[in-house]
PDB file of C-alpha atoms in Angstrom:
ATOM      1  CA  MET V  14     -73.493-122.743-189.203  1.00  0.00           C
ATOM      2  CA  GLY V  15     -75.542-120.371-187.115  1.00  0.00           C
ATOM      3  CA  TYR V  16     -73.691-117.169-187.911  1.00  0.00           C
ATOM      4  CA  ALA V  17     -76.890-115.100-187.955  1.00  0.00           C
ATOM      5  CA  THR V  18     -76.033-113.483-184.621  1.00  0.00           C
ATOM      6  CA  ILE V  19     -72.332-112.994-185.313  1.00  0.00           C
ATOM      7  CA  ASP V  20     -70.980-109.860-186.965  1.00  0.00           C
ATOM      8  CA  LYS V  21     -69.674-111.267-190.223  1.00  0.00           C
ATOM      9  CA  LYS V  22     -66.831-108.749-190.226  1.00  0.00           C
ATOM     10  CA  ASN V  23     -65.368-110.742-187.360  1.00  0.00           C
ATOM     11  CA  THR V  24     -65.897-114.294-188.604  1.00  0.00           C
ATOM     12  CA  VAL V  25     -63.569-116.667-190.423  1.00  0.00           C
ATOM     13  CA  LEU V  26     -64.939-119.957-191.696  1.00  0.00           C
ATOM     14  CA  THR V  27     -62.332-122.689-191.959  1.00  0.00           C
ATOM     15  CA  ILE V  28     -62.871-125.558-194.337  1.00  0.00           C
ATOM     16  CA  VAL V  29     -60.321-128.071-193.155  1.00  0.00           C
ATOM     17  CA  ALA V  30     -59.899-131.797-193.435  1.00  0.00           C
ATOM     18  CA  THR V  31     -56.983-131.990-191.000  1.00  0.00           C
ATOM     19  CA  LYS V  32     -55.847-130.415-187.748  1.00  0.00           C
ATOM     20  CA  SER V  33     -54.850-127.215-189.563  1.00  0.00           C
ATOM     21  CA  ASN V  34     -57.196-125.332-187.268  1.00  0.00           C
ATOM     22  CA  GLU V  35     -54.569-125.622-184.513  1.00  0.00           C
ATOM     23  CA  VAL V  36     -52.448-123.215-186.554  1.00  0.00           C
ATOM     24  CA  ILE V  37     -55.219-121.155-188.149  1.00  0.00           C
ATOM     25  CA  LYS V  38     -57.299-120.327-185.082  1.00  0.00           C
ATOM     26  CA  PRO V  39     -54.583-118.621-182.978  1.00  0.00           C
ATOM     27  CA  VAL V  40     -53.540-116.421-185.923  1.00  0.00           C
ATOM     28  CA  CYS V  41     -57.154-115.448-186.607  1.00  0.00           C
ATOM     29  CA  GLU V  42     -57.638-114.592-182.938  1.00  0.00           C
ATOM     30  CA  GLU V  43     -54.709-112.155-183.184  1.00  0.00           C
ATOM     31  CA  PHE V  44     -56.888-110.252-185.661  1.00  0.00           C
ATOM     32  CA  LYS V  45     -59.906-110.448-183.304  1.00  0.00           C
ATOM     33  CA  LEU V  46     -61.585-112.905-185.672  1.00  0.00           C
ATOM     34  CA  LYS V  47     -63.938-115.657-184.564  1.00  0.00           C
ATOM     35  CA  CYS V  48     -62.757-118.874-186.176  1.00  0.00           C
ATOM     36  CA  GLU V  49     -65.370-121.545-186.898  1.00  0.00           C
ATOM     37  CA  ARG V  50     -64.939-124.892-188.634  1.00  0.00           C
ATOM     38  CA  ALA V  51     -67.428-125.698-191.372  1.00  0.00           C
ATOM     39  CA  ASP V  52     -67.686-129.287-190.165  1.00  0.00           C
ATOM     40  CA  GLU V  53     -68.561-128.422-186.565  1.00  0.00           C
ATOM     41  CA  ASN V  54     -72.235-127.602-186.933  1.00  0.00           C
ATOM     42  CA  TYR V  55     -74.526-129.866-184.973  1.00  0.00           C
ATOM     43  CA  ALA V  56     -77.863-128.515-186.186  1.00  0.00           C
ATOM     44  CA  THR V  57     -80.659-130.710-187.506  1.00  0.00           C
ATOM     45  CA  SER V  58     -81.113-128.693-190.695  1.00  0.00           C
ATOM     46  CA  LEU V  59     -79.842-129.541-194.182  1.00  0.00           C
ATOM     47  CA  ILE V  60     -76.058-129.748-194.204  1.00  0.00           C
ATOM     48  CA  LEU V  61     -75.617-128.081-197.598  1.00  0.00           C
ATOM     49  CA  GLN V  62     -77.792-125.119-196.629  1.00  0.00           C
ATOM     50  CA  ASP V  63     -75.858-124.703-193.374  1.00  0.00           C
ATOM     51  CA  VAL V  64     -72.556-124.732-195.260  1.00  0.00           C
ATOM     52  CA  ILE V  65     -73.797-122.211-197.832  1.00  0.00           C
ATOM     53  CA  ASN V  66     -75.125-119.921-195.088  1.00  0.00           C
ATOM     54  CA  SER V  67     -71.828-120.204-193.241  1.00  0.00           C
ATOM     55  CA  ILE V  68     -69.876-119.214-196.342  1.00  0.00           C
ATOM     56  CA  ILE V  69     -72.209-116.293-197.060  1.00  0.00           C
ATOM     57  CA  ASN V  70     -72.040-115.005-193.482  1.00  0.00           C
ATOM     58  CA  ALA V  71     -68.303-115.412-192.935  1.00  0.00           C
ATOM     59  CA  SER V  72     -66.023-112.544-193.863  1.00  0.00           C
ATOM     60  CA  ILE V  73     -63.094-114.777-194.867  1.00  0.00           C
ATOM     61  CA  ILE V  74     -62.759-118.417-195.897  1.00  0.00           C
ATOM     62  CA  ILE V  75     -59.624-120.435-195.139  1.00  0.00           C
ATOM     63  CA  ALA V  76     -59.566-123.817-196.846  1.00  0.00           C
ATOM     64  CA  GLU V  77     -57.181-126.753-196.545  1.00  0.00           C
ATOM     65  CA  ILE V  78     -57.043-128.285-200.028  1.00  0.00           C
ATOM     66  CA  THR V  79     -54.359-130.947-199.557  1.00  0.00           C
ATOM     67  CA  PRO V  80     -56.548-134.047-199.702  1.00  0.00           C
ATOM     68  CA  ASP V  81     -58.829-134.575-202.689  1.00  0.00           C
ATOM     69  CA  ASN V  82     -62.025-133.784-200.835  1.00  0.00           C
ATOM     70  CA  PRO V  83     -64.960-133.039-203.177  1.00  0.00           C
ATOM     71  CA  ASN V  84     -66.868-131.272-200.392  1.00  0.00           C
ATOM     72  CA  VAL V  85     -63.999-128.867-199.779  1.00  0.00           C
ATOM     73  CA  PHE V  86     -63.601-128.199-203.509  1.00  0.00           C
ATOM     74  CA  TYR V  87     -67.339-127.505-203.804  1.00  0.00           C
ATOM     75  CA  GLU V  88     -67.219-125.089-200.858  1.00  0.00           C
ATOM     76  CA  VAL V  89     -64.130-123.327-202.217  1.00  0.00           C
ATOM     77  CA  GLY V  90     -65.824-123.021-205.616  1.00  0.00           C
ATOM     78  CA  TYR V  91     -68.901-121.490-204.024  1.00  0.00           C
ATOM     79  CA  SER V  92     -66.718-119.089-202.028  1.00  0.00           C
ATOM     80  CA  HIS V  93     -64.980-118.001-205.214  1.00  0.00           C
ATOM     81  CA  ALA V  94     -68.309-117.649-207.054  1.00  0.00           C
ATOM     82  CA  ILE V  95     -69.579-115.131-204.506  1.00  0.00           C
ATOM     83  CA  ASN V  96     -66.216-113.307-204.384  1.00  0.00           C
ATOM     84  CA  LYS V  97     -65.508-114.230-200.775  1.00  0.00           C
ATOM     85  CA  PRO V  98     -61.872-113.634-199.751  1.00  0.00           C
ATOM     86  CA  THR V  99     -60.484-117.173-199.717  1.00  0.00           C
ATOM     87  CA  ILE V 100     -57.100-118.321-198.455  1.00  0.00           C
ATOM     88  CA  LEU V 101     -56.011-121.739-199.715  1.00  0.00           C
ATOM     89  CA  LEU V 102     -53.614-123.927-197.721  1.00  0.00           C
ATOM     90  CA  CYS V 103     -51.887-126.994-199.131  1.00  0.00           C
ATOM     91  CA  ASP V 104     -49.146-129.359-198.003  1.00  0.00           C
ATOM     92  CA  LYS V 105     -46.198-128.908-200.370  1.00  0.00           C
ATOM     93  CA  LYS V 106     -45.962-132.712-200.653  1.00  0.00           C
ATOM     94  CA  ARG V 107     -49.198-132.786-202.648  1.00  0.00           C
ATOM     95  CA  PRO V 108     -48.133-133.787-206.169  1.00  0.00           C
ATOM     96  CA  LYS V 109     -50.368-131.399-208.113  1.00  0.00           C
ATOM     97  CA  LEU V 110     -53.300-129.086-207.504  1.00  0.00           C
ATOM     98  CA  PRO V 111     -56.557-129.711-209.351  1.00  0.00           C
ATOM     99  CA  PHE V 112     -56.654-127.707-212.589  1.00  0.00           C
ATOM    100  CA  ASP V 113     -59.468-125.396-211.461  1.00  0.00           C
ATOM    101  CA  LEU V 114     -57.534-124.382-208.337  1.00  0.00           C
ATOM    102  CA  SER V 115     -54.055-124.222-209.832  1.00  0.00           C
ATOM    103  CA  GLY V 116     -54.392-120.573-210.852  1.00  0.00           C
ATOM    104  CA  PHE V 117     -55.206-119.331-207.354  1.00  0.00           C
ATOM    105  CA  ARG V 118     -52.566-118.202-204.898  1.00  0.00           C
ATOM    106  CA  THR V 119     -52.014-120.989-202.418  1.00  0.00           C
ATOM    107  CA  LEU V 120     -50.076-121.017-199.170  1.00  0.00           C
ATOM    108  CA  PHE V 121     -47.987-124.179-199.449  1.00  0.00           C
ATOM    109  CA  TYR V 122     -46.623-125.497-196.183  1.00  0.00           C
ATOM    110  CA  ASP V 123     -44.220-128.101-194.856  1.00  0.00           C
ATOM    111  CA  ASN V 124     -45.804-130.228-192.131  1.00  0.00           C
ATOM    112  CA  SER V 125     -43.059-129.536-189.578  1.00  0.00           C
ATOM    113  CA  ILE V 126     -42.286-127.165-186.709  1.00  0.00           C
ATOM    114  CA  SER V 127     -40.549-124.701-189.029  1.00  0.00           C
ATOM    115  CA  GLY V 128     -43.402-125.143-191.505  1.00  0.00           C
ATOM    116  CA  LYS V 129     -45.881-124.157-188.793  1.00  0.00           C
ATOM    117  CA  THR V 130     -43.996-120.912-188.218  1.00  0.00           C
ATOM    118  CA  ARG V 131     -44.003-120.202-191.956  1.00  0.00           C
ATOM    119  CA  VAL V 132     -47.761-120.802-192.223  1.00  0.00           C
ATOM    120  CA  GLU V 133     -48.408-118.506-189.259  1.00  0.00           C
ATOM    121  CA  THR V 134     -46.243-115.759-190.757  1.00  0.00           C
ATOM    122  CA  HIS V 135     -47.774-115.964-194.222  1.00  0.00           C
ATOM    123  CA  LEU V 136     -51.322-116.345-192.918  1.00  0.00           C
ATOM    124  CA  ARG V 137     -50.828-113.078-191.008  1.00  0.00           C
ATOM    125  CA  LYS V 138     -49.707-111.424-194.256  1.00  0.00           C
ATOM    126  CA  TYR V 139     -52.768-112.733-196.133  1.00  0.00           C
ATOM    127  CA  LEU V 140     -55.103-111.468-193.401  1.00  0.00           C
ATOM    128  CA  GLN V 141     -53.363-108.073-193.237  1.00  0.00           C
ATOM    129  CA  ASN V 142     -53.737-107.765-197.004  1.00  0.00           C
ATOM    130  CA  ILE V 143     -57.447-108.618-196.850  1.00  0.00           C
ATOM    131  CA  PHE V 144     -58.055-105.983-194.175  1.00  0.00           C
ATOM    132  CA  THR V 145     -56.028-103.251-195.877  1.00  0.00           C
ATOM    133  CA  ASN V 146     -57.556-103.715-199.341  1.00  0.00           C
TER     134      ASN V 146
END
């Protein structure tokens, strides 16, 4: 997604299928992180190559895995394969996580005002942990 000129230590790539970015972006900005959505690249190049380059060049991946979205699962799998710090978000109303993701720590949220506060609080903790380890 054109991250070649951005210091990857300051970039978070969000892989979201919903408006989760409204919660994610402000928290990332508290950590002086540039927050980019994987689906907001308007280049004329191959989509898959842009996504792969974005994952490689981002320092952290935050993925919303609530809906069964094969593209998101593929991108999360690639992020895991290259050992990219990946934070998974999921609505607690989702009946069950896919088997291959069920072993990973996931930040489950309630889609409400109090749920938003909880996501913000826990997302800060995840980011602090990534930067201190």
